[in-house]
XYZ file of C-alpha atoms in Angstrom:
693
model
C -6.565 -27.711 -117.773
C -2.709 -26.721 -116.250
C -4.534 -25.835 -112.919
C -6.351 -29.259 -112.563
C -2.780 -30.892 -113.403
C -1.230 -28.323 -110.434
C -4.468 -29.506 -108.145
C -3.485 -33.115 -109.036
C 0.251 -33.095 -108.585
C -0.277 -30.998 -105.059
C -2.574 -33.518 -104.038
C -0.317 -36.476 -104.619
C 2.321 -34.817 -102.708
C 0.175 -33.886 -99.753
C -1.433 -37.941 -99.551
C 3.166 -38.659 -100.014
C 3.824 -36.887 -96.795
C 1.061 -38.547 -95.242
C 2.782 -41.767 -95.607
C 5.539 -40.868 -93.174
C 3.885 -43.092 -90.802
C 2.189 -45.383 -92.583
C 0.368 -48.797 -92.148
C 3.168 -50.797 -92.644
C 4.748 -49.130 -89.687
C 2.067 -49.257 -87.672
C 1.341 -52.952 -88.046
C 5.418 -53.416 -87.618
C 4.979 -51.510 -84.130
C 2.129 -53.508 -82.720
C 3.883 -56.548 -83.602
C 7.226 -54.683 -82.071
C 5.169 -53.772 -78.595
C 4.424 -57.767 -77.212
C 7.995 -58.453 -78.279
C 9.394 -55.189 -75.888
C 7.252 -56.731 -73.118
C 8.774 -60.089 -73.636
C 12.111 -58.416 -73.209
C 11.155 -56.958 -70.185
C 9.903 -60.132 -68.792
C 12.693 -62.036 -70.205
C 14.918 -59.458 -68.261
C 12.689 -59.641 -64.779
C 12.634 -63.119 -65.367
C 16.350 -62.943 -65.508
C 16.644 -60.790 -62.476
C 14.355 -62.636 -60.156
C 16.072 -65.962 -60.955
C 19.659 -64.125 -60.695
C 18.210 -62.589 -56.848
C 16.159 -66.210 -56.118
C 19.968 -67.973 -57.078
C 22.284 -65.415 -55.466
C 19.823 -65.538 -51.988
C 19.836 -68.969 -52.428
C 23.649 -69.857 -52.992
C 24.276 -67.559 -50.193
C 22.736 -69.247 -47.706
C 23.996 -72.609 -48.637
C 27.578 -71.257 -48.796
C 26.817 -69.297 -45.468
C 25.718 -72.753 -43.660
C 28.757 -74.848 -45.674
C 31.177 -72.465 -43.657
C 29.380 -72.814 -40.714
C 29.237 -76.250 -40.811
C 33.261 -75.984 -42.144
C 33.766 -74.480 -38.754
C 32.000 -76.252 -36.386
C 34.029 -78.990 -38.144
C 37.071 -77.640 -37.566
C 35.906 -76.578 -33.869
C 35.445 -80.596 -33.516
C 38.857 -81.449 -34.581
C 39.969 -78.725 -31.821
C 37.499 -80.058 -29.372
C 39.564 -83.471 -29.459
C 42.740 -81.863 -29.085
C 41.274 -79.720 -25.772
C 40.137 -83.565 -24.940
C 43.862 -85.124 -25.678
C 45.732 -82.280 -23.728
C 43.379 -82.611 -21.053
C 44.221 -86.882 -20.861
C 47.433 -86.079 -19.610
C 46.372 -83.035 -17.397
C 44.832 -85.502 -15.487
C 47.579 -88.579 -15.949
C 48.776 -89.350 -12.347
C 52.218 -90.437 -13.497
C 52.819 -87.498 -15.449
C 52.157 -85.744 -12.320
C 54.352 -87.645 -9.959
C 56.984 -86.780 -12.673
C 55.865 -83.068 -12.712
C 56.442 -82.919 -8.952
C 59.523 -84.739 -8.989
C 58.409 -87.760 -6.806
C 60.629 -89.786 -9.520
C 63.827 -88.204 -8.920
C 65.237 -90.861 -6.138
C 63.935 -93.244 -9.035
C 65.679 -92.736 -11.984
C 64.656 -96.214 -13.443
C 61.441 -95.419 -13.256
C 61.350 -91.609 -14.011
C 63.230 -93.357 -17.283
C 60.191 -95.992 -17.348
C 57.179 -92.810 -17.096
C 59.042 -90.558 -19.568
C 59.172 -93.345 -22.555
C 55.401 -94.415 -21.596
C 54.215 -90.371 -21.721
C 56.529 -90.221 -25.116
C 54.827 -93.217 -26.582
C 51.335 -92.080 -25.853
C 52.221 -88.609 -26.890
C 53.723 -90.043 -30.272
C 49.947 -92.050 -30.520
C 48.220 -89.568 -30.026
C 50.253 -87.933 -33.231
C 49.608 -90.703 -35.356
C 46.301 -90.959 -34.596
C 45.125 -87.611 -34.599
C 45.871 -86.065 -38.545
C 45.320 -82.571 -37.258
C 48.003 -82.596 -34.413
C 51.627 -81.797 -35.587
C 53.515 -82.257 -32.193
C 53.070 -82.342 -28.461
C 54.990 -80.718 -25.912
C 54.985 -81.668 -22.039
C 57.013 -78.776 -20.292
C 57.433 -78.582 -16.565
C 59.350 -76.767 -14.374
C 62.515 -78.247 -13.085
C 62.069 -81.279 -15.558
C 63.209 -82.532 -18.844
C 60.633 -81.334 -22.035
C 58.783 -84.438 -23.394
C 57.980 -83.768 -26.963
C 57.590 -85.752 -30.387
C 60.056 -83.127 -32.280
C 62.947 -84.569 -30.485
C 64.996 -86.217 -27.349
C 64.363 -85.274 -23.992
C 65.487 -81.620 -23.300
C 66.075 -79.473 -20.435
C 62.863 -77.504 -19.876
C 62.205 -73.583 -20.453
C 59.385 -73.054 -18.465
C 59.934 -69.789 -17.527
C 60.876 -68.594 -20.688
C 57.805 -69.954 -22.106
C 55.140 -68.429 -19.640
C 56.791 -65.169 -19.873
C 56.292 -64.972 -23.509
C 52.423 -66.355 -23.571
C 51.278 -65.072 -20.220
C 49.143 -62.177 -21.467
C 49.204 -58.792 -19.612
C 46.610 -59.840 -17.023
C 48.285 -62.708 -15.494
C 46.193 -65.387 -17.612
C 47.081 -67.917 -19.816
C 44.967 -68.236 -23.121
C 44.325 -72.128 -24.244
C 44.281 -71.176 -28.272
C 47.363 -69.118 -29.650
C 49.156 -69.085 -33.505
C 52.810 -69.243 -32.089
C 55.268 -70.186 -29.699
C 58.706 -68.250 -30.674
C 60.666 -69.279 -28.002
C 59.842 -72.695 -28.043
C 60.701 -72.417 -31.748
C 64.222 -71.389 -31.274
C 64.842 -73.667 -28.824
C 63.913 -76.486 -30.638
C 64.599 -75.475 -34.480
C 60.791 -75.939 -35.197
C 59.772 -74.336 -38.182
C 56.469 -72.427 -37.314
C 54.947 -73.103 -40.639
C 54.309 -76.711 -39.609
C 51.728 -75.887 -37.067
C 48.853 -73.278 -37.975
C 47.042 -73.284 -34.434
C 48.595 -74.129 -30.987
C 46.208 -75.676 -27.971
C 48.003 -75.218 -24.147
C 46.834 -76.244 -20.904
C 47.969 -76.165 -17.187
C 48.492 -79.577 -15.541
C 46.452 -80.318 -12.516
C 49.186 -81.237 -10.634
C 52.652 -79.381 -10.540
C 53.867 -76.373 -12.760
C 53.577 -78.147 -16.177
C 52.113 -77.026 -19.536
C 50.683 -79.161 -22.136
C 51.163 -77.487 -25.451
C 49.499 -79.330 -28.706
C 49.973 -78.057 -32.002
C 47.731 -78.100 -35.126
C 49.480 -79.039 -38.255
C 48.935 -76.327 -41.055
C 49.083 -79.448 -43.401
C 45.625 -80.674 -42.221
C 44.024 -77.745 -42.241
C 44.996 -76.671 -45.691
C 43.880 -80.128 -46.489
C 40.476 -79.837 -45.127
C 40.060 -76.196 -46.986
C 41.111 -78.156 -50.249
C 38.010 -80.194 -50.174
C 35.471 -77.023 -49.793
C 34.069 -76.310 -53.340
C 32.903 -73.396 -53.978
C 32.467 -73.034 -57.359
C 35.413 -71.800 -60.058
C 37.589 -68.941 -58.951
C 36.617 -69.026 -55.255
C 38.857 -68.928 -52.718
C 38.606 -70.194 -48.707
C 40.815 -69.482 -46.151
C 41.434 -69.864 -42.695
C 42.423 -66.906 -40.586
C 44.107 -66.849 -36.825
C 43.159 -64.377 -34.191
C 46.800 -63.074 -34.370
C 46.639 -62.810 -38.427
C 48.060 -66.359 -39.893
C 46.677 -67.452 -42.950
C 46.367 -70.580 -45.209
C 44.463 -69.937 -48.242
C 42.922 -72.179 -51.048
C 41.876 -71.249 -54.273
C 39.707 -73.414 -56.774
C 39.930 -73.781 -60.293
C 38.172 -75.753 -62.582
C 42.052 -77.682 -64.011
C 42.328 -79.049 -60.554
C 40.208 -81.595 -58.681
C 40.690 -80.333 -54.970
C 41.903 -75.944 -54.485
C 45.870 -75.055 -54.635
C 47.330 -73.665 -52.244
C 48.081 -69.606 -52.339
C 51.792 -68.964 -51.228
C 53.309 -65.765 -50.849
C 50.209 -63.736 -50.761
C 48.028 -62.412 -47.860
C 44.338 -62.571 -49.220
C 42.360 -62.108 -46.395
C 44.280 -60.838 -42.976
C 44.894 -57.625 -44.225
C 42.420 -56.397 -46.285
C 39.524 -54.046 -45.076
C 36.858 -56.188 -45.771
C 37.662 -58.591 -43.430
C 39.599 -56.211 -40.818
C 35.409 -54.478 -41.058
C 33.515 -57.583 -40.178
C 32.479 -56.629 -36.665
C 29.793 -59.960 -37.061
C 31.117 -63.534 -36.519
C 29.498 -64.725 -39.063
C 28.081 -62.843 -42.322
C 27.961 -62.502 -45.752
C 28.737 -59.146 -47.930
C 29.788 -58.082 -51.656
C 33.461 -56.725 -52.020
C 35.987 -56.207 -54.474
C 38.878 -58.333 -55.166
C 41.978 -57.574 -57.496
C 39.146 -55.441 -59.284
C 36.603 -58.003 -59.751
C 32.825 -58.628 -57.660
C 33.317 -61.334 -55.147
C 30.609 -62.649 -52.711
C 32.559 -62.576 -48.942
C 31.649 -64.876 -46.336
C 33.009 -65.126 -42.793
C 32.446 -67.313 -39.709
C 34.511 -66.878 -36.584
C 34.941 -69.790 -33.711
C 34.024 -68.506 -30.417
C 36.503 -71.467 -29.283
C 39.595 -70.612 -30.994
C 39.001 -67.167 -32.005
C 39.841 -68.308 -35.550
C 37.969 -67.657 -39.037
C 37.075 -69.558 -41.969
C 36.614 -67.288 -44.961
C 36.003 -67.325 -48.343
C 35.542 -65.020 -51.797
C 33.011 -66.017 -54.275
C 32.949 -64.205 -57.533
C 29.445 -63.290 -58.644
C 30.022 -64.937 -61.572
C 29.936 -68.209 -60.327
C 26.203 -67.231 -57.803
C 24.384 -65.896 -61.381
C 26.019 -68.626 -63.952
C 22.612 -70.904 -63.863
C 20.601 -67.672 -64.237
C 22.767 -67.441 -67.858
C 20.611 -69.841 -69.181
C 17.390 -67.895 -68.508
C 18.996 -65.341 -69.778
C 20.189 -66.620 -73.069
C 16.954 -68.741 -73.897
C 14.957 -65.511 -72.842
C 17.149 -63.619 -75.923
C 17.057 -66.568 -78.205
C 12.722 -66.287 -77.666
C 13.117 -62.278 -78.435
C 14.970 -62.560 -81.443
C 12.388 -65.628 -82.641
C 9.581 -63.910 -81.854
C 10.798 -60.505 -83.993
C 11.613 -62.480 -86.804
C 8.218 -64.208 -86.935
C 6.263 -61.370 -86.058
C 8.558 -58.871 -88.714
C 7.781 -61.402 -91.065
C 4.003 -61.957 -90.237
C 3.517 -58.108 -90.432
C 5.405 -57.999 -93.746
C 2.998 -60.731 -95.312
C -0.058 -58.639 -94.416
C 1.286 -55.151 -94.931
C 2.201 -56.408 -98.328
C -1.245 -57.226 -99.204
C -2.747 -53.993 -97.486
C -0.375 -52.031 -99.936
C -1.080 -53.526 -103.096
C -4.737 -53.441 -102.212
C -4.278 -49.807 -101.172
C -2.101 -49.203 -105.029
C -5.460 -50.577 -106.395
C -7.874 -48.372 -104.781
C -5.809 -45.455 -105.176
C -4.522 -45.565 -108.769
C -8.024 -45.926 -109.880
C -9.379 -43.187 -107.606
C -6.688 -40.983 -109.374
C -7.673 -42.288 -112.680
C -10.964 -40.790 -111.382
C -9.867 -37.750 -110.192
C -8.303 -36.773 -113.642
C -11.925 -37.169 -114.657
C -12.480 -40.360 -116.067
C -16.024 -41.232 -114.619
C -15.949 -44.573 -116.403
C -12.973 -45.765 -114.539
C -13.908 -48.464 -111.674
C -12.030 -50.092 -108.108
C -11.190 -53.419 -107.878
C -9.010 -55.477 -105.483
C -8.003 -58.925 -103.967
C -9.076 -60.747 -101.230
C -12.298 -60.697 -99.195
C -11.354 -58.297 -96.104
C -12.901 -55.270 -96.033
C -10.986 -53.693 -98.637
C -13.678 -55.050 -100.860
C -16.314 -52.804 -99.255
C -13.791 -50.098 -99.631
C -13.942 -50.705 -103.308
C -17.723 -50.978 -103.559
C -17.910 -48.040 -101.853
C -15.851 -46.059 -103.680
C -17.414 -47.514 -107.222
C -20.990 -46.220 -105.716
C -19.272 -43.128 -105.415
C -18.054 -42.643 -109.192
C -21.312 -43.717 -110.307
C -23.351 -41.089 -108.702
C -20.436 -38.550 -109.497
C -21.132 -39.602 -113.143
C -24.681 -39.321 -112.671
C -23.935 -35.567 -111.304
C -21.679 -34.690 -114.222
C -24.401 -35.755 -116.704
C -27.154 -33.803 -115.350
C -24.861 -30.279 -114.695
C -23.808 -30.648 -118.415
C -27.246 -30.587 -119.392
C -28.280 -27.355 -117.129
C -25.165 -24.942 -118.038
C -26.532 -25.402 -121.953
C -30.043 -23.955 -120.959
C -28.101 -21.608 -118.297
C -25.710 -20.368 -121.532
C -29.337 -19.674 -123.409
C -30.799 -17.213 -120.763
C -27.403 -15.661 -119.736
C -27.637 -14.432 -123.201
C -30.636 -13.079 -123.202
C -29.999 -11.121 -120.047
C -27.107 -9.532 -121.718
C -29.138 -8.090 -124.711
C -31.769 -6.471 -122.749
C -29.383 -4.913 -119.999
C -27.469 -3.385 -123.322
C -30.597 -1.527 -124.392
C -31.309 -0.281 -120.806
C -28.011 0.992 -120.489
C -28.440 2.897 -123.543
C -30.986 4.654 -122.546
C -30.098 5.349 -118.794
C -26.557 6.974 -120.395
C -28.469 9.221 -122.481
C -30.522 10.802 -119.293
C -28.097 10.817 -117.285
C -25.591 13.219 -119.370
C -28.770 15.501 -120.254
C -29.002 15.701 -116.220
C -25.673 16.185 -116.284
C -25.607 18.814 -118.457
C -28.181 20.908 -116.859
C -26.768 20.040 -113.080
C -23.507 21.249 -114.412
C -25.345 24.609 -115.462
C -27.125 25.195 -112.509
C -23.652 24.665 -110.065
C -21.982 26.992 -112.329
C -24.578 29.408 -111.291
C -24.852 28.834 -107.864
C -21.317 28.936 -107.647
C -21.449 32.492 -109.164
C -23.990 33.930 -106.941
C -22.646 32.337 -103.626
C -19.036 34.137 -104.817
C -21.035 37.571 -105.241
C -22.763 36.679 -101.749
C -19.545 35.696 -100.110
C -17.429 38.311 -101.273
C -20.050 41.300 -100.223
C -20.361 39.286 -96.553
C -16.386 39.550 -96.936
C -16.287 43.766 -98.250
C -19.108 44.037 -95.191
C -16.580 42.468 -93.081
C -14.004 44.225 -93.667
C -15.495 47.320 -93.292
C -16.952 46.635 -89.958
C -13.611 45.657 -88.977
C -12.292 49.016 -90.437
C -14.485 50.785 -87.971
C -14.045 48.747 -84.918
C -9.879 49.144 -86.140
C -10.022 52.801 -86.267
C -11.590 53.389 -83.091
C -9.271 50.934 -81.482
C -6.603 52.818 -83.028
C -7.946 55.746 -82.142
C -7.786 54.642 -78.086
C -4.704 53.528 -78.374
C -3.202 56.422 -80.002
C -4.323 58.377 -76.819
C -3.100 56.149 -74.294
C 0.168 56.158 -76.415
C 0.447 59.609 -75.869
C 0.048 59.371 -72.372
C 2.270 56.333 -72.181
C 4.751 58.771 -73.907
C 4.560 61.485 -71.471
C 4.798 58.764 -68.122
C 7.899 57.799 -70.537
C 9.557 60.611 -70.369
C 9.402 61.321 -66.955
C 10.346 57.977 -65.581
C 13.702 58.344 -67.855
C 14.643 61.603 -66.949
C 13.796 60.006 -63.336
C 16.760 57.192 -64.409
C 19.073 60.341 -65.571
C 19.076 61.205 -62.446
C 19.563 57.602 -60.668
C 22.653 57.130 -63.030
C 24.154 59.793 -61.828
C 23.526 58.412 -58.209
C 25.153 54.907 -59.778
C 28.139 56.965 -60.634
C 28.499 58.242 -57.204
C 28.498 55.049 -55.923
C 30.263 53.283 -58.334
C 33.361 55.429 -57.282
C 32.643 55.104 -53.510
C 32.594 50.935 -54.070
C 36.065 51.541 -56.037
C 37.545 53.038 -53.076
C 36.310 50.814 -50.549
C 37.630 47.871 -52.169
C 41.213 49.436 -52.125
C 41.120 50.545 -48.940
C 40.668 46.722 -48.730
C 43.537 45.439 -50.722
C 45.774 47.682 -48.524
C 44.154 45.762 -45.376
C 45.034 42.858 -47.109
C 48.402 43.391 -47.490
C 49.135 44.699 -43.496
C 47.597 41.248 -43.158
C 49.966 39.130 -44.550
C 52.659 41.252 -42.980
C 51.235 40.126 -39.716
C 50.964 35.975 -40.939
C 54.591 36.539 -41.816
C 55.763 37.813 -38.277
C 53.215 35.050 -36.524
C 55.375 32.286 -39.034
C 58.508 33.983 -37.734
C 57.594 33.838 -34.610
C 56.151 30.129 -34.718
C 59.538 28.921 -36.318
C 61.494 30.992 -33.601
C 59.441 28.729 -30.990
C 59.959 25.754 -32.316
C 63.793 26.371 -32.419
C 63.423 27.090 -28.738
C 61.033 24.283 -28.139
C 63.113 21.668 -29.598
C 66.280 24.090 -27.459
C 64.180 22.898 -24.341
C 63.640 19.539 -25.220
C 67.542 18.788 -25.498
C 68.188 20.392 -22.452
C 65.450 18.404 -20.361
C 66.756 15.383 -22.405
C 70.099 16.426 -21.021
C 68.804 17.192 -17.496
C 67.460 13.390 -17.272
C 64.646 12.543 -14.732
C 64.907 15.756 -13.296
C 63.790 17.963 -16.676
C 60.973 15.543 -17.826
C 58.160 17.685 -16.558
C 60.237 20.488 -18.235
C 60.239 18.421 -22.222
C 56.548 18.094 -21.228
C 56.337 21.755 -21.139
C 58.355 22.266 -24.212
C 56.670 19.658 -25.985
C 53.226 21.224 -25.467
C 55.069 24.733 -26.737
C 56.351 22.784 -30.145
C 52.794 21.828 -30.946
C 51.522 25.368 -30.132
C 53.762 26.520 -32.593
C 52.968 24.349 -35.037
C 49.048 24.913 -34.729
C 49.765 28.642 -34.710
C 52.397 28.078 -38.114
C 49.163 26.005 -39.513
C 46.704 28.972 -38.693
C 49.006 31.685 -40.238
C 49.061 29.398 -43.357
C 45.378 29.021 -43.750
C 45.114 32.644 -42.819
C 47.699 34.003 -46.115
C 45.518 31.276 -48.342
C 42.123 33.071 -47.335
C 44.339 36.705 -47.606
C 45.304 35.507 -51.087
C 41.790 34.031 -52.219
C 40.418 38.053 -50.464
C 43.136 39.478 -52.870
C 42.023 37.712 -56.131
C 38.540 38.550 -55.355
C 39.332 41.900 -54.353
C 41.211 43.012 -57.565
C 38.447 41.498 -59.757
C 35.670 43.579 -57.626
C 37.795 46.543 -58.712
C 37.831 45.859 -62.376
C 34.248 45.061 -62.345
C 32.969 48.558 -60.490
C 35.665 50.388 -62.944
C 33.311 48.550 -65.916
C 30.247 49.353 -64.165
C 31.045 53.149 -63.672
C 31.712 53.138 -67.787
C 28.535 50.988 -68.403
C 26.488 53.847 -66.108
C 27.899 56.916 -68.355
C 26.840 55.421 -71.734
C 23.392 54.427 -69.743
C 23.208 58.382 -68.967
C 24.113 59.084 -72.771
C 21.394 56.329 -73.668
C 18.780 58.206 -71.426
C 19.475 61.432 -73.526
C 18.707 60.372 -76.758
C 15.492 57.970 -75.633
C 14.063 61.778 -74.525
C 14.510 62.701 -77.957
C 12.790 59.678 -79.812
C 9.691 59.924 -77.313
C 9.288 63.483 -78.120
C 9.054 62.600 -82.077
C 6.693 59.823 -81.442
C 4.302 61.882 -79.452
C 4.338 64.914 -82.906
C 3.700 61.561 -84.940
C 0.428 60.579 -82.879
C -0.780 63.789 -83.398
C -1.032 63.956 -87.062
C -2.081 59.610 -87.024
C -4.803 60.390 -85.013
C -6.226 63.457 -87.552
C -5.860 60.543 -90.365
C -7.988 57.953 -88.401
C -11.217 60.564 -87.808
C -10.608 60.962 -91.891
C -11.048 57.230 -92.784
C -13.795 56.411 -90.006
C -16.399 58.774 -91.810
C -15.659 56.907 -95.394
C -16.396 53.547 -94.206
C -19.551 54.222 -92.552
C -20.948 55.491 -96.217
C -19.632 52.574 -98.234
C -21.219 50.210 -95.288
C -24.550 51.991 -96.487
C -23.897 50.854 -100.271
C -22.859 47.339 -99.033
C -25.763 46.441 -97.730
C -28.306 47.509 -100.321
C -25.964 44.703 -102.596
C -25.861 41.919 -100.569
C -29.825 42.223 -100.190
C -30.118 41.963 -104.566
C -27.457 38.840 -104.334
C -28.955 37.063 -101.688
C -32.817 36.960 -103.536
C -30.572 35.549 -106.678
C -28.859 33.213 -104.976
C -32.053 31.188 -103.366
C -33.552 31.062 -106.786
C -30.680 29.219 -108.391
C -30.653 26.761 -104.892
C -33.957 25.750 -105.548
C -33.424 24.872 -109.390
C -30.202 22.839 -108.135
C -32.034 21.363 -106.103
C -34.872 19.769 -108.331
C -31.718 18.847 -110.841
C -30.171 17.092 -108.132
C -33.301 14.468 -107.317
C -33.584 14.090 -111.195
C -30.138 13.032 -111.189
C -30.224 10.605 -107.959
C -32.670 8.802 -109.914
C -31.281 8.703 -113.361
C -27.889 7.635 -111.433
C -29.915 4.945 -109.489
C -31.149 3.250 -112.647
C -27.123 3.309 -114.476
C -26.362 1.572 -111.259
C -29.019 -1.252 -111.981
C -28.451 -1.710 -115.273
C -24.755 -1.960 -114.661
C -25.118 -4.641 -112.141
C -27.277 -6.347 -114.246
C -24.382 -6.451 -116.714
C -22.179 -7.105 -114.196
C -23.797 -10.329 -113.158
C -24.633 -11.436 -116.859
C -21.130 -11.448 -117.271
C -20.457 -12.896 -114.405
C -23.079 -16.068 -115.200
C -20.885 -15.618 -118.643
C -17.954 -16.788 -116.865
C -19.337 -19.056 -115.032
C -20.727 -20.844 -117.806
C -17.614 -21.217 -119.461
C -15.184 -22.089 -116.755
C -18.410 -25.076 -115.998
C -18.375 -26.543 -119.567
C -14.459 -26.462 -119.323
C -14.590 -28.340 -115.610
C -17.371 -30.848 -117.155
C -15.742 -31.172 -120.228
C -12.976 -32.757 -118.273
C -15.084 -35.206 -116.823
C -15.846 -38.700 -119.181
C -18.835 -40.745 -118.581
C -18.124 -43.237 -121.198
């Protein structure tokens, strides 16, 4: 019962472990998949809408900037027409040429008429700041002040380009401003054209406030900045905010003229994404081909994508609502599934504990009802199977008891037979062993006798050989004694030669010392010669070369003498060692001579002992021949006894094998009966767990 409980607990743990990725989680994931697709679809829709709005905004804003530039160019064309009107004015031409100089009254009338017309033009065109008519040699006519003397030459010197041309459009006239006391901030552009007759200029300034008011009327979105930049770098900038109906001028700050995105804009019109004051902006620009001025605009990207924010918010709201609904539906479905699964698993756990009378029930009309019916059928079939097995175990238990009794009787008889055969076999084995030992010992004795005969013959031969070798050894030793004497003489001669070599080494050292002294003297002579050559100047240059060569020769001689001295010292050291070695060799030769005499006596003693050994070996050979004859007779008798014992032992072995096989079969039968009994007991225990009623 304990084992079964452990199995059930292990099964529950295993089932719990497999529920990490449960059906509930799977269903929730299935609901989340379309939600993820909705999120993806919302993001793509937002991006697509933002891109489309961005493109549309770019196109429309670019067109707005271009139209604004066209509008300003049109106003500038009116100003050009106004200037050309005075260029072709006949009265003004006569005034410039000085025709009225002799008629002051007429001249005054013409000046007043011209001034009246330019004042009317100033009032009639809001873009005109001032008009100046500057003739050479005549008085200056302007809308700014009374008639004054002209500064035609100074003005032309300032405004004429290096190539001698006069640009029609410019953004300053410093000399004129200083002369008349004009504030340059009142105008943003100036138009200048020469009169058709005579030397005169018509100058028209474009009012800064008019251009600024025009820019204030351009609405490109909250936070956008619109600017007008002249070719010379003067700038008007206006910023749009939600609190103001019109754009607010930006004072004291350059927005476009000194920025890289403006300076690097190579095309006359275009749009690009830039950074300004840490924010992302779209930069629009359109350049006038007439005046060279540029209308610029900075529009925050959030203005461009602002309309797409509603799509993003709707997508987020839709995804959140869909997620909540999907989660609620998923939880409701999974709750029903979990309840039915708990009912089924609870009933099956009861069945697993052995209660086959339990039934499985579920709620609902889905697939779980079919699963419950299949589980009930399985329980009913298992119940029938357990009942049949319970009936069969009773009959098997009775048969197992009968088999056990019969196998016990057979086992007793087989044990008696086996014991008797073992006793007979044991006696035969002992006899066979003793006979075999006798044969073995006899064979061993025979082998030993033959070996003694063989050894005796070999020893006899070896003794004869030894006598011959002793004789030859004595002869060699005598020869060795002679050679030792000769070696002694040679050693004495070597000692004398080494002593002579040492004396010669001392003589060489004396010569080396002389060479060293000569080298030193030569160095001194070379030094003196060099000094004398230096004193002689140019005449002693050749002598100085010779002195230098002598010095080098002396240095080389000293170096060679040093090397010779080192070699001689090494030779002397080795000579000393050789003298000692020669003396030691002489002593060793004397010892060898004495040892030779001793060895000669030993060899003589060995020769006498060999003669005695040879006589004893002959007597041993005669005795072993008699023992070998007696051994052959005994060996024949023992072999006959051993053959008889072996035949008897083989018969006993056959009977024993038959008895052992019978014993093994009986033991197998007993084991089978015991296993059958154990299995019946276990089966009855297992079946007892199940409840069929």
